[in-house]
Amino acid sequence: QKEVEQNSGPLSVPEGAIASLNCTYSDRVSQSFFWYRQYSGKSPELIMSIYSNGDKEDGRFTAQLNKASQYVSLLIRDSQPSDSATYLCAVSLSGSARQLTFGSGTQLTVLP
Amino acid sequence: DTAVSQTPKYLVTQMGNDKSIKCEQNLGHDTMYWYKQDSKKFLKIMFSYNNKELIINETVPNRFSPKSPDKAHLNLHINSLELGDSAVYFCASSQRGSTDTQYFGPGTRLTVL
């Protein structure tokens, strides 16, 4: 069983729509959760981090964490073509020395 | 001002050669990492150093040897390169005691012919 799983892509949404990206993790005592954005040929860039249950909003981005369901999501409101990228979910597992485990990524395309 | 830098950006070499990739961070972080990203974009931790001490050593061939001369630098040396080593290698850094946020370098695309 994969430790961090993301919904299979690619995902296409029209410009202005809400893009919903999902991630589940297997280690129940995971503590830190991150969403990275990676443009083609570039390095991962942190866009959101969340540590407690509930929602965290930053501009057009909202991260949602549900530890009971072992689920973390990222919503992108008013999607723009510039949001087209691969989104990586990462989880800091319990007992690890700052080790991040990444999901396989979801490729998002926002259609103009 | 580049926070995490890597050299070289591209590396093309023949099977069997030995090569090194260098990483430097100017963020004052005490922990540095090497990740490998394969052709399917899967990003996997290889090594982590905290204050020059190895703290994570995932299952990678012993042809890969990290070296941290100081906490701002983490280099990766690869012996006897194989075709399967072709990937993008990312260096990252973070500060222990903070929120685990890792900052990535621009990556080194290694192609083994």
GROMACS .gro file of C-alpha atoms in nm:
model
  225
    1GLN     CA    1   0.000   0.000   0.000
    2LYS     CA    2   0.131   0.340  -0.098
    3GLU     CA    3   0.192   0.571   0.193
    4VAL     CA    4   0.060   0.881   0.017
    5GLU     CA    5  -0.189   0.857  -0.266
    6GLN     CA    6  -0.328   1.128  -0.488
    7ASN     CA    7  -0.627   1.119  -0.716
    8SER     CA    8  -0.525   1.005  -1.056
    9GLY     CA    9  -0.497   1.266  -1.325
   10PRO     CA   10  -0.464   1.438  -1.543
   11LEU     CA   11  -0.730   1.683  -1.429
   12SER     CA   12  -0.868   1.947  -1.662
   13VAL     CA   13  -1.089   2.235  -1.554
   14PRO     CA   14  -1.208   2.544  -1.740
   15GLU     CA   15  -1.072   2.883  -1.647
   16GLY     CA   16  -1.259   3.030  -1.353
   17ALA     CA   17  -1.371   2.694  -1.217
   18ILE     CA   18  -1.274   2.531  -0.889
   19ALA     CA   19  -1.005   2.265  -0.910
   20SER     CA   20  -1.015   1.999  -0.641
   21LEU     CA   21  -0.708   1.790  -0.565
   22ASN     CA   22  -0.720   1.505  -0.317
   23CYS     CA   23  -0.468   1.311  -0.115
   24THR     CA   24  -0.489   1.026   0.134
   25TYR     CA   25  -0.217   0.897   0.363
   26SER     CA   26  -0.170   0.573   0.548
   27ASP     CA   27   0.019   0.670   0.864
   28ARG     CA   28  -0.242   0.774   1.118
   29VAL     CA   29  -0.001   0.978   1.329
   30SER     CA   30   0.131   1.192   1.046
   31GLN     CA   31   0.172   1.546   1.165
   32SER     CA   32   0.251   1.785   0.882
   33PHE     CA   33   0.093   1.816   0.541
   34PHE     CA   34   0.205   2.011   0.241
   35TRP     CA   35   0.101   2.094  -0.112
   36TYR     CA   36   0.375   2.168  -0.360
   37ARG     CA   37   0.328   2.296  -0.712
   38GLN     CA   38   0.571   2.189  -0.981
   39TYR     CA   39   0.578   2.345  -1.324
   40SER     CA   40   0.724   2.138  -1.603
   41GLY     CA   41   1.103   2.141  -1.585
   42LYS     CA   42   1.105   2.331  -1.256
   43SER     CA   43   1.151   2.244  -0.890
   44PRO     CA   44   0.866   2.187  -0.641
   45GLU     CA   45   0.741   2.507  -0.484
   46LEU     CA   46   0.553   2.509  -0.154
   47ILE     CA   47   0.208   2.664  -0.185
   48MET     CA   48   0.029   2.546   0.129
   49SER     CA   49   0.102   2.376   0.458
   50ILE     CA   50  -0.152   2.256   0.713
   51TYR     CA   51  -0.105   2.097   1.053
   52SER     CA   52  -0.447   2.080   1.222
   53ASN     CA   53  -0.792   1.966   1.120
   54GLY     CA   54  -1.006   2.206   0.927
   55ASP     CA   55  -0.954   2.454   0.649
   56LYS     CA   56  -0.669   2.690   0.581
   57GLU     CA   57  -0.712   2.959   0.321
   58ASP     CA   58  -0.447   3.157   0.137
   59GLY     CA   59  -0.575   3.367  -0.149
   60ARG     CA   60  -0.735   3.142  -0.406
   61PHE     CA   61  -0.601   2.829  -0.234
   62THR     CA   62  -0.772   2.637   0.045
   63ALA     CA   63  -0.621   2.332   0.210
   64GLN     CA   64  -0.850   2.099   0.401
   65LEU     CA   65  -0.732   1.841   0.651
   66ASN     CA   66  -0.930   1.559   0.808
   67LYS     CA   67  -0.704   1.346   1.024
   68ALA     CA   68  -0.981   1.104   1.118
   69SER     CA   69  -1.028   1.020   0.751
   70GLN     CA   70  -0.656   1.058   0.677
   71TYR     CA   71  -0.740   1.294   0.399
   72VAL     CA   72  -0.603   1.626   0.282
   73SER     CA   73  -0.723   1.827  -0.014
   74LEU     CA   74  -0.642   2.142  -0.203
   75LEU     CA   75  -0.904   2.363  -0.363
   76ILE     CA   76  -0.806   2.623  -0.618
   77ARG     CA   77  -1.078   2.879  -0.675
   78ASP     CA   78  -1.107   3.088  -0.991
   79SER     CA   79  -0.854   2.863  -1.164
   80GLN     CA   80  -0.620   3.035  -1.406
   81PRO     CA   81  -0.415   2.892  -1.694
   82SER     CA   82  -0.107   2.980  -1.488
   83ASP     CA   83  -0.223   2.723  -1.230
   84SER     CA   84  -0.155   2.447  -1.483
   85ALA     CA   85   0.112   2.235  -1.319
   86THR     CA   86   0.165   1.912  -1.127
   87TYR     CA   87   0.052   1.932  -0.766
   88LEU     CA   88   0.237   1.717  -0.516
   89CYS     CA   89   0.095   1.620  -0.179
   90ALA     CA   90   0.360   1.559   0.089
   91VAL     CA   91   0.328   1.422   0.438
   92SER     CA   92   0.574   1.428   0.725
   93LEU     CA   93   0.543   1.084   0.878
   94SER     CA   94   0.563   1.008   1.248
   95GLY     CA   95   0.903   0.931   1.393
   96SER     CA   96   1.079   1.065   1.090
   97ALA     CA   97   1.358   1.315   1.100
   98ARG     CA   98   1.182   1.574   0.890
   99GLN     CA   99   1.133   1.316   0.618
  100LEU     CA  100   0.866   1.403   0.363
  101THR     CA  101   0.685   1.135   0.170
  102PHE     CA  102   0.537   1.256  -0.155
  103GLY     CA  103   0.243   1.136  -0.353
  104SER     CA  104   0.283   1.072  -0.722
  105GLY     CA  105   0.130   1.406  -0.814
  106THR     CA  106  -0.177   1.522  -1.002
  107GLN     CA  107  -0.132   1.707  -1.327
  108LEU     CA  108  -0.375   1.998  -1.354
  109THR     CA  109  -0.457   2.175  -1.678
  110VAL     CA  110  -0.668   2.489  -1.671
  111LEU     CA  111  -0.825   2.547  -2.009
  112PRO     CA  112  -0.863   2.909  -2.123
  113ASP     CA  113   1.977   3.570  -0.427
  114THR     CA  114   1.935   3.199  -0.480
  115ALA     CA  115   1.825   3.019  -0.163
  116VAL     CA  116   1.914   2.663  -0.266
  117SER     CA  117   2.147   2.621  -0.561
  118GLN     CA  118   2.272   2.315  -0.742
  119THR     CA  119   2.543   2.256  -0.998
  120PRO     CA  120   2.541   2.145  -1.266
  121LYS     CA  121   2.190   2.197  -1.400
  122TYR     CA  122   2.239   1.935  -1.668
  123LEU     CA  123   2.472   1.639  -1.667
  124VAL     CA  124   2.511   1.399  -1.958
  125THR     CA  125   2.755   1.115  -1.917
  126GLN     CA  126   2.837   0.760  -2.021
  127MET     CA  127   2.758   0.446  -1.828
  128GLY     CA  128   3.031   0.353  -1.585
  129ASN     CA  129   3.149   0.707  -1.521
  130ASP     CA  130   3.166   0.874  -1.181
  131LYS     CA  131   3.002   1.214  -1.133
  132SER     CA  132   2.920   1.459  -0.857
  133ILE     CA  133   2.640   1.707  -0.799
  134LYS     CA  134   2.686   1.998  -0.561
  135CYS     CA  135   2.428   2.175  -0.348
  136GLU     CA  136   2.451   2.489  -0.141
  137GLN     CA  137   2.191   2.673   0.064
  138ASN     CA  138   2.215   3.024   0.202
  139LEU     CA  139   1.902   3.005   0.420
  140GLY     CA  140   2.091   2.919   0.737
  141HIS     CA  141   1.908   2.586   0.757
  142ASP     CA  142   2.057   2.295   0.948
  143THR     CA  143   1.906   2.008   0.748
  144MET     CA  144   1.961   1.921   0.384
  145TYR     CA  145   1.821   1.649   0.159
  146TRP     CA  146   1.866   1.474  -0.170
  147TYR     CA  147   1.562   1.360  -0.366
  148LYS     CA  148   1.536   1.167  -0.690
  149GLN     CA  149   1.250   1.235  -0.931
  150ASP     CA  150   1.200   0.972  -1.196
  151SER     CA  151   1.041   1.006  -1.538
  152LYS     CA  152   0.695   0.957  -1.387
  153LYS     CA  153   0.752   1.259  -1.161
  154PHE     CA  154   0.764   1.050  -0.845
  155LEU     CA  155   0.978   1.232  -0.590
  156LYS     CA  156   1.159   1.010  -0.343
  157ILE     CA  157   1.392   1.092  -0.055
  158MET     CA  158   1.743   0.952  -0.079
  159PHE     CA  159   1.942   1.111   0.202
  160SER     CA  160   1.912   1.370   0.472
  161TYR     CA  161   2.181   1.543   0.676
  162ASN     CA  162   2.139   1.746   0.992
  163ASN     CA  163   2.438   1.956   1.093
  164LYS     CA  164   2.664   1.741   0.877
  165GLU     CA  165   2.531   1.419   1.030
  166LEU     CA  166   2.350   1.160   0.819
  167ILE     CA  167   1.999   1.110   0.958
  168ILE     CA  168   1.812   0.951   0.669
  169ASN     CA  169   1.958   0.697   0.434
  170GLU     CA  170   1.690   0.536   0.226
  171THR     CA  171   1.751   0.222   0.031
  172VAL     CA  172   1.969   0.346  -0.249
  173PRO     CA  173   2.265   0.167  -0.409
  174ASN     CA  174   2.591   0.224  -0.228
  175ARG     CA  175   2.719   0.374  -0.552
  176PHE     CA  176   2.555   0.689  -0.421
  177SER     CA  177   2.753   0.864  -0.151
  178PRO     CA  178   2.649   1.193   0.003
  179LYS     CA  179   2.896   1.423   0.170
  180SER     CA  180   2.833   1.729   0.381
  181PRO     CA  181   3.145   1.941   0.440
  182ASP     CA  182   2.939   2.189   0.641
  183LYS     CA  183   2.575   2.249   0.711
  184ALA     CA  184   2.536   2.478   0.409
  185HIS     CA  185   2.659   2.221   0.159
  186LEU     CA  186   2.550   1.870   0.065
  187ASN     CA  187   2.711   1.701  -0.231
  188LEU     CA  188   2.616   1.378  -0.402
  189HIS     CA  189   2.874   1.154  -0.562
  190ILE     CA  190   2.768   0.871  -0.789
  191ASN     CA  191   3.003   0.592  -0.890
  192SER     CA  192   2.971   0.359  -1.186
  193LEU     CA  193   2.668   0.532  -1.333
  194GLU     CA  194   2.393   0.314  -1.477
  195LEU     CA  195   2.113   0.386  -1.721
  196GLY     CA  196   1.859   0.368  -1.440
  197ASP     CA  197   2.027   0.655  -1.262
  198SER     CA  198   1.889   0.892  -1.525
  199ALA     CA  199   1.654   1.124  -1.338
  200VAL     CA  200   1.627   1.471  -1.195
  201TYR     CA  201   1.801   1.508  -0.860
  202PHE     CA  202   1.677   1.777  -0.624
  203CYS     CA  203   1.848   1.916  -0.322
  204ALA     CA  204   1.635   2.070  -0.047
  205SER     CA  205   1.685   2.227   0.294
  206SER     CA  206   1.483   2.298   0.607
  207GLN     CA  207   1.533   2.418   0.961
  208ARG     CA  208   1.484   2.172   1.245
  209GLY     CA  209   1.240   2.303   1.500
  210SER     CA  210   1.045   2.493   1.240
  211THR     CA  211   0.743   2.372   1.050
  212ASP     CA  212   0.920   2.112   0.839
  213THR     CA  213   0.897   2.331   0.533
  214GLN     CA  214   1.150   2.220   0.278
  215TYR     CA  215   1.285   2.448   0.008
  216PHE     CA  216   1.403   2.289  -0.313
  217GLY     CA  217   1.690   2.368  -0.543
  218PRO     CA  218   1.640   2.396  -0.921
  219GLY     CA  219   1.735   2.032  -0.983
  220THR     CA  220   2.004   1.854  -1.180
  221ARG     CA  221   1.892   1.655  -1.480
  222LEU     CA  222   2.121   1.355  -1.510
  223THR     CA  223   2.121   1.158  -1.835
  224VAL     CA  224   2.324   0.840  -1.853
  225LEU     CA  225   2.390   0.716  -2.207
   0.00000   0.00000   0.00000
